[in-house]
């Protein structure tokens, strides 16, 4: 029965997705703007045009390879986790299309999907992959699938509250992807904490060989190539996208240099390992999620990237041990340092830049970044308070959602130690241990 548990769950979830797609999902009428229903917010036509499809491809590659290879962090568990991450991506995108469709693209009983629907689904899937990094090596694939099911639903709810109801500007998803995914995963890890087993697994997981660096090299290269498209994929107009691309590049450059600055100081090696460079790159991307499309200025992006790179490295050296010893949170991939803290810093930076937004400094871009401010519906101060208020809302939903998900995954019927189930060149081996 335990051997067929993953197979049975995959079958049931896929059949459920097929039935829901058959009943609700239809193609978006993007090719015929005149037929686009007004209730669908036809500004989405600009996003669902042919020019949006290359962005979707870039975002999808970023999620599959950059975030997917991040979970291949451990030499012993790497191949198995890489395979399971593909399973999680395959399911989470389908589920996110459905859940996000009910919130954003639902009209006359149907969900209308297009290129932007897939971009949004990839964003949600990225948050799920970030969360899996916090519990890597401690949950089995069945638990991974259930985590994706619950988190994609809650992540969509958080995104709807922030972006649609509150009107928060977060095009690069500092809050809705990086911050939410990190703290959701951390809370799941806290609920699943088992002192004796976690100590043994932590000792084994510290074995990182040549294979880890190979995964990190490939993942870092793809981050450098596709991350600007990731942070700017949800912008509607190209002239607003340019700032996001440039600011992201400047930030990740400076954060990468920061890894070379601190690594010889904090560790014995004269140069950082590729895993550390990958972490610094991710931190530089996360901090520009909200502020990327704002007037950061090139030197401001460089300063921000340098600071977040230093903070991320210091977090690995000093804060991660505190998380485990004091808060009983085992953060396997260090998502708190490469997604959580940079996401919070990005939200605070975005709030500060919102206060400085004026028609003189932004020009026509003000309507693209802060449409309600440009229309006179809100003042700059009101928008800044809303940007700041989005942070505690995200942290609250991520914390509560992570606790709920962790409680579900901890039920006896789902617990089965993944330890010794991953072999070097296998996807997943079921080993009978105790009650499993």
XYZ file of C-alpha atoms in Angstrom:
436
model
C 0.000 0.000 0.000
C 2.776 2.446 0.869
C 4.531 1.662 -2.412
C 1.468 2.701 -4.417
C 0.610 5.734 -2.289
C 2.448 8.235 -4.524
C 1.092 6.633 -7.673
C -2.472 6.747 -6.360
C -2.256 10.358 -5.235
C -0.795 11.460 -8.579
C -3.607 9.657 -10.391
C -6.357 11.208 -8.257
C -4.970 14.745 -8.472
C -4.444 14.542 -12.221
C -7.961 13.238 -12.825
C -9.288 16.062 -10.631
C -7.373 18.629 -12.682
C -8.616 17.140 -15.948
C -12.244 17.265 -14.808
C -11.936 20.853 -13.552
C -10.223 21.948 -16.761
C -12.961 20.280 -18.822
C -15.701 22.098 -16.925
C -14.186 25.542 -16.408
C -11.119 26.320 -18.542
C -11.312 27.914 -21.991
C -8.849 29.827 -24.163
C -8.715 33.562 -23.625
C -10.152 35.569 -26.543
C -6.878 37.461 -26.843
C -6.814 37.182 -30.594
C -10.119 39.080 -30.846
C -9.951 42.158 -28.589
C -13.463 43.155 -29.473
C -14.798 39.905 -28.054
C -12.973 40.250 -24.748
C -15.601 40.532 -21.981
C -15.270 43.737 -19.956
C -15.482 41.773 -16.709
C -12.148 40.135 -17.545
C -10.329 43.483 -17.279
C -9.380 43.843 -20.901
C -6.132 45.554 -20.051
C -5.022 41.934 -19.806
C -5.146 41.879 -23.609
C -1.875 43.760 -23.628
C -0.346 41.155 -21.379
C -1.811 38.232 -23.299
C -0.578 39.477 -26.650
C 2.073 37.667 -28.630
C 4.798 39.783 -27.023
C 3.921 38.252 -23.647
C 4.590 34.689 -24.757
C 8.414 34.999 -24.806
C 8.197 36.346 -21.245
C 6.233 33.270 -20.231
C 8.914 31.054 -21.736
C 11.636 32.928 -19.834
C 9.732 32.713 -16.551
C 9.028 29.025 -17.075
C 12.690 28.243 -17.740
C 13.612 30.253 -14.651
C 11.204 28.246 -12.482
C 12.122 24.865 -13.927
C 15.894 25.190 -14.020
C 16.926 27.961 -11.641
C 14.493 27.267 -8.784
C 14.272 23.574 -9.667
C 18.030 23.081 -9.449
C 18.101 24.942 -6.147
C 16.406 21.960 -4.506
C 19.156 19.681 -5.879
C 21.240 21.160 -3.087
C 22.426 17.999 -1.361
C 24.804 15.498 -2.933
C 23.011 12.506 -1.438
C 19.454 13.701 -2.086
C 20.113 15.789 -5.208
C 18.870 13.555 -8.075
C 15.770 12.473 -6.179
C 14.861 16.020 -5.183
C 15.413 17.284 -8.726
C 13.005 14.638 -10.021
C 10.399 15.356 -7.353
C 10.667 19.095 -8.051
C 9.624 18.408 -11.647
C 6.605 16.511 -10.334
C 5.742 19.436 -8.033
C 6.084 21.915 -10.919
C 3.921 19.783 -13.210
C 1.109 19.637 -10.668
C 1.421 23.105 -9.130
C 1.147 24.926 -12.464
C -2.085 23.103 -13.297
C -3.558 23.767 -9.884
C -2.445 27.406 -9.860
C -4.070 28.017 -13.259
C -7.362 26.824 -11.803
C -7.207 28.636 -8.453
C -5.916 31.897 -9.926
C -8.465 31.612 -12.697
C -11.335 31.648 -10.208
C -9.946 34.859 -8.695
C -8.740 36.748 -11.781
C -10.011 35.304 -15.059
C -13.476 33.988 -14.209
C -16.452 35.127 -16.308
C -19.841 33.505 -17.051
C -18.803 30.307 -15.286
C -15.557 29.893 -17.258
C -11.861 30.515 -16.648
C -10.158 32.212 -19.605
C -6.468 31.323 -19.836
C -3.696 32.859 -21.889
C -0.008 33.676 -21.672
C -0.466 35.856 -18.573
C -2.352 33.051 -16.829
C 0.667 30.811 -17.280
C 3.044 33.534 -16.060
C 0.986 33.950 -12.888
C 0.888 30.174 -12.399
C 4.668 30.023 -12.712
C 5.018 32.747 -10.079
C 2.885 30.711 -7.694
C 4.889 27.570 -8.479
C 8.099 29.447 -7.685
C 6.740 30.191 -4.203
C 6.027 26.468 -3.732
C 9.562 25.529 -4.789
C 11.001 28.079 -2.367
C 9.033 26.483 0.449
C 10.228 22.992 -0.443
C 13.783 24.231 0.053
C 13.082 24.699 3.747
C 11.978 21.074 4.247
C 14.322 19.404 1.785
C 15.319 15.865 2.734
C 12.674 15.680 5.450
C 9.440 15.087 3.542
C 8.481 12.442 1.016
C 6.963 13.116 -2.440
C 3.420 12.523 -1.184
C 3.891 15.283 1.358
C 5.482 17.479 -1.329
C 2.391 17.171 -3.508
C 0.048 18.020 -0.650
C 2.243 20.982 0.271
C 1.954 22.231 -3.331
C -1.826 21.757 -3.250
C -2.312 23.792 -0.075
C 0.341 26.431 -0.670
C -0.740 27.248 -4.223
C -4.235 27.927 -2.891
C -3.050 30.175 -0.045
C -0.453 31.900 -2.210
C -3.176 32.819 -4.700
C -5.342 34.167 -1.885
C -2.475 36.333 -0.638
C -1.784 37.591 -4.150
C -5.449 38.447 -4.707
C -5.651 40.400 -1.447
C -2.467 42.358 -2.103
C -2.585 43.022 -5.832
C -6.309 43.151 -6.592
C -7.995 44.350 -3.397
C -5.273 46.551 -1.906
C -3.666 47.733 -5.149
C -0.108 46.970 -4.021
C 2.645 47.439 -6.589
C 4.705 44.218 -6.499
C 5.390 43.281 -10.101
C 8.527 41.266 -9.318
C 6.844 39.473 -6.398
C 9.085 40.337 -3.446
C 6.131 39.677 -1.161
C 3.828 37.272 -2.959
C 6.575 34.854 -4.070
C 9.847 35.307 -2.174
C 8.596 36.374 1.254
C 5.475 34.219 1.248
C 7.288 31.122 -0.012
C 10.152 31.475 2.468
C 8.114 31.936 5.629
C 5.484 29.420 4.582
C 8.239 26.814 4.235
C 9.894 27.841 7.493
C 6.672 27.342 9.425
C 6.126 23.940 7.821
C 9.672 23.036 8.879
C 8.963 24.200 12.432
C 5.844 22.054 12.746
C 7.650 19.010 11.311
C 10.637 19.398 13.631
C 11.806 16.133 15.215
C 14.927 16.654 17.378
C 16.636 13.263 17.095
C 15.874 12.565 13.460
C 16.642 16.121 12.363
C 20.052 15.978 14.055
C 21.014 12.826 12.156
C 19.706 14.169 8.855
C 21.457 17.487 9.335
C 24.800 15.720 9.728
C 24.241 13.699 6.556
C 23.000 16.667 4.566
C 26.203 18.586 5.201
C 27.965 16.259 2.770
C 28.067 18.344 -0.399
C 30.210 16.994 -3.195
C 31.128 17.881 -6.762
C 27.594 17.165 -7.946
C 26.224 20.021 -5.835
C 28.554 22.539 -7.463
C 27.580 21.311 -10.920
C 23.900 21.912 -10.181
C 24.733 25.315 -8.698
C 26.756 26.358 -11.769
C 23.905 25.554 -14.127
C 21.302 27.146 -11.854
C 23.336 30.341 -11.440
C 23.860 30.711 -15.193
C 20.141 30.415 -15.814
C 19.454 32.933 -13.058
C 21.692 35.478 -14.753
C 20.052 34.871 -18.126
C 16.381 34.757 -17.218
C 15.891 36.530 -13.882
C 15.252 39.998 -15.429
C 12.346 38.473 -17.357
C 11.092 36.925 -14.121
C 11.005 40.233 -12.229
C 9.452 42.148 -15.132
C 7.081 39.550 -16.590
C 3.929 41.013 -15.018
C 4.506 44.584 -16.214
C 1.995 45.545 -18.878
C 4.041 47.986 -20.923
C 7.587 47.664 -22.221
C 8.643 51.161 -21.126
C 7.862 50.163 -17.521
C 9.683 46.872 -17.994
C 13.025 48.505 -18.802
C 13.576 49.778 -15.270
C 12.817 46.367 -13.772
C 15.313 44.645 -16.074
C 18.121 47.141 -15.457
C 17.604 47.398 -11.711
C 17.575 43.607 -11.359
C 20.810 43.229 -13.302
C 22.589 45.890 -11.261
C 21.364 44.370 -8.010
C 22.405 40.793 -8.751
C 25.838 41.976 -9.955
C 26.514 43.761 -6.667
C 25.128 40.920 -4.545
C 27.407 38.461 -6.353
C 30.436 40.629 -5.601
C 29.302 40.696 -1.955
C 29.707 36.909 -1.807
C 33.372 37.288 -2.766
C 33.806 40.048 -0.189
C 32.521 38.148 2.837
C 33.311 34.529 2.018
C 37.054 34.712 2.844
C 36.187 36.549 6.064
C 33.520 34.115 7.293
C 34.933 30.824 6.007
C 38.313 29.186 5.460
C 38.021 29.100 1.671
C 39.638 31.962 -0.241
C 36.775 32.042 -2.750
C 33.084 31.213 -2.281
C 31.596 27.953 -3.480
C 29.192 28.016 -6.393
C 26.300 27.342 -4.017
C 27.128 30.573 -2.183
C 27.281 32.497 -5.467
C 23.891 31.086 -6.444
C 22.468 32.150 -3.084
C 23.848 35.682 -3.468
C 22.357 35.932 -6.953
C 18.941 34.894 -5.696
C 19.108 37.445 -2.881
C 19.860 40.213 -5.383
C 16.854 39.180 -7.455
C 14.447 38.908 -4.512
C 15.215 42.381 -3.155
C 14.259 43.975 -6.497
C 10.887 42.269 -6.776
C 8.835 45.219 -5.544
C 11.270 48.078 -6.147
C 12.498 46.937 -9.553
C 10.002 48.922 -11.603
C 10.379 51.989 -9.355
C 12.942 54.792 -9.548
C 15.746 53.031 -7.701
C 18.416 54.570 -9.989
C 21.385 52.457 -11.160
C 23.635 53.362 -8.238
C 20.768 52.733 -5.824
C 20.315 49.240 -7.273
C 24.032 48.581 -6.855
C 23.977 49.739 -3.234
C 20.882 47.638 -2.514
C 22.387 44.543 -4.132
C 25.629 44.919 -2.193
C 23.816 45.309 1.135
C 21.460 42.385 0.594
C 24.368 40.211 -0.535
C 26.252 40.986 2.666
C 23.157 40.469 4.824
C 22.432 37.134 3.154
C 25.963 35.844 3.766
C 25.892 36.998 7.387
C 22.514 35.315 7.791
C 23.943 31.953 6.735
C 26.860 32.310 9.125
C 25.088 33.628 12.218
C 21.288 33.591 11.937
C 20.660 30.119 10.506
C 22.206 28.375 13.580
C 19.967 30.511 15.797
C 16.903 29.461 13.804
C 17.700 25.842 14.523
C 18.906 26.060 18.115
C 16.403 28.584 19.463
C 13.362 28.388 17.173
C 13.667 24.698 16.223
C 13.516 25.500 12.508
C 15.773 23.498 10.212
C 16.136 25.566 7.035
C 17.849 23.087 4.710
C 18.485 25.389 1.748
C 18.624 28.619 3.732
C 15.526 30.102 2.113
C 15.267 32.609 4.972
C 18.539 34.210 3.876
C 18.079 34.096 0.104
C 14.325 34.744 -0.161
C 12.819 35.744 3.190
C 15.125 38.533 4.356
C 15.691 39.948 0.838
C 11.922 39.893 0.251
C 11.302 41.890 3.432
C 14.084 44.352 2.566
C 12.616 44.690 -0.918
C 9.203 45.520 0.546
C 10.698 48.158 2.832
C 12.680 49.638 -0.060
C 9.538 49.700 -2.195
C 7.680 51.551 0.552
C 10.420 54.180 0.773
C 10.510 54.661 -2.991
C 6.732 55.013 -3.050
C 6.993 58.022 -0.737
C 9.380 59.629 -3.246
C 7.163 59.003 -6.269
C 6.037 62.198 -7.994
C 4.848 63.105 -11.459
C 8.034 65.112 -11.971
C 10.357 62.182 -11.261
C 8.297 59.413 -12.887
C 6.623 61.262 -15.748
C 4.337 58.975 -17.741
C 5.622 55.968 -15.791
C 3.709 57.050 -12.685
C 0.473 55.814 -14.246
C 2.105 52.477 -15.039
C 3.616 51.853 -11.603
C 1.054 53.593 -9.370
C -2.131 53.996 -11.438
C -4.330 54.992 -8.483
C -1.888 57.732 -7.485
C -1.730 59.061 -11.048
C -5.531 59.109 -11.231
C -5.762 61.052 -7.985
C -7.640 58.271 -6.169
C -4.837 57.921 -3.627
C -2.101 60.132 -2.308
C 1.512 58.998 -2.324
C 1.389 58.661 1.469
C -1.688 56.422 1.291
C -0.022 54.215 -1.302
C 3.117 53.964 0.829
C 1.113 52.868 3.881
C -0.636 50.249 1.747
C 2.713 48.989 0.437
C 3.994 48.731 4.001
C 0.791 47.097 5.273
C 1.128 44.352 2.687
C 4.191 42.993 4.519
C 2.511 41.961 7.815
C -0.467 40.566 5.871
C 1.855 38.365 3.832
C 3.763 37.227 6.906
C 0.511 36.436 8.729
C -0.951 34.382 5.882
C 2.356 32.589 5.309
C 2.731 31.778 9.003
C -0.821 30.535 9.481
C -0.798 28.660 6.189
C 2.545 27.038 6.986
C 1.345 25.908 10.407
C -1.829 24.441 8.902
C 0.071 22.673 6.136
C 2.679 21.354 8.546
C -0.057 19.931 10.762
C -1.566 18.142 7.762
C 1.799 16.745 6.629
C 2.571 15.565 10.152
C -0.409 13.235 10.327
C 0.579 9.633 10.901
C -0.779 8.362 7.612
C 1.553 10.658 5.652
C 4.708 10.333 7.721
C 7.351 8.150 6.178
C 10.985 9.093 6.551
C 12.510 10.000 3.195
C 15.865 9.174 4.722
C 17.502 6.242 2.928
C 14.838 6.436 0.219
C 17.002 8.588 -2.025
C 19.958 6.863 -3.586
C 22.560 8.528 -5.752
C 21.071 7.616 -9.127
C 17.458 6.837 -8.311
C 14.321 8.913 -8.153
C 12.667 7.477 -5.074
C 13.009 4.200 -3.235
C 10.476 3.171 -0.647
C 12.143 1.553 2.351
C 10.127 -0.063 5.127
C 11.044 1.709 8.343
C 9.047 1.117 11.491
C 5.396 1.957 10.903
C 5.856 3.057 7.261
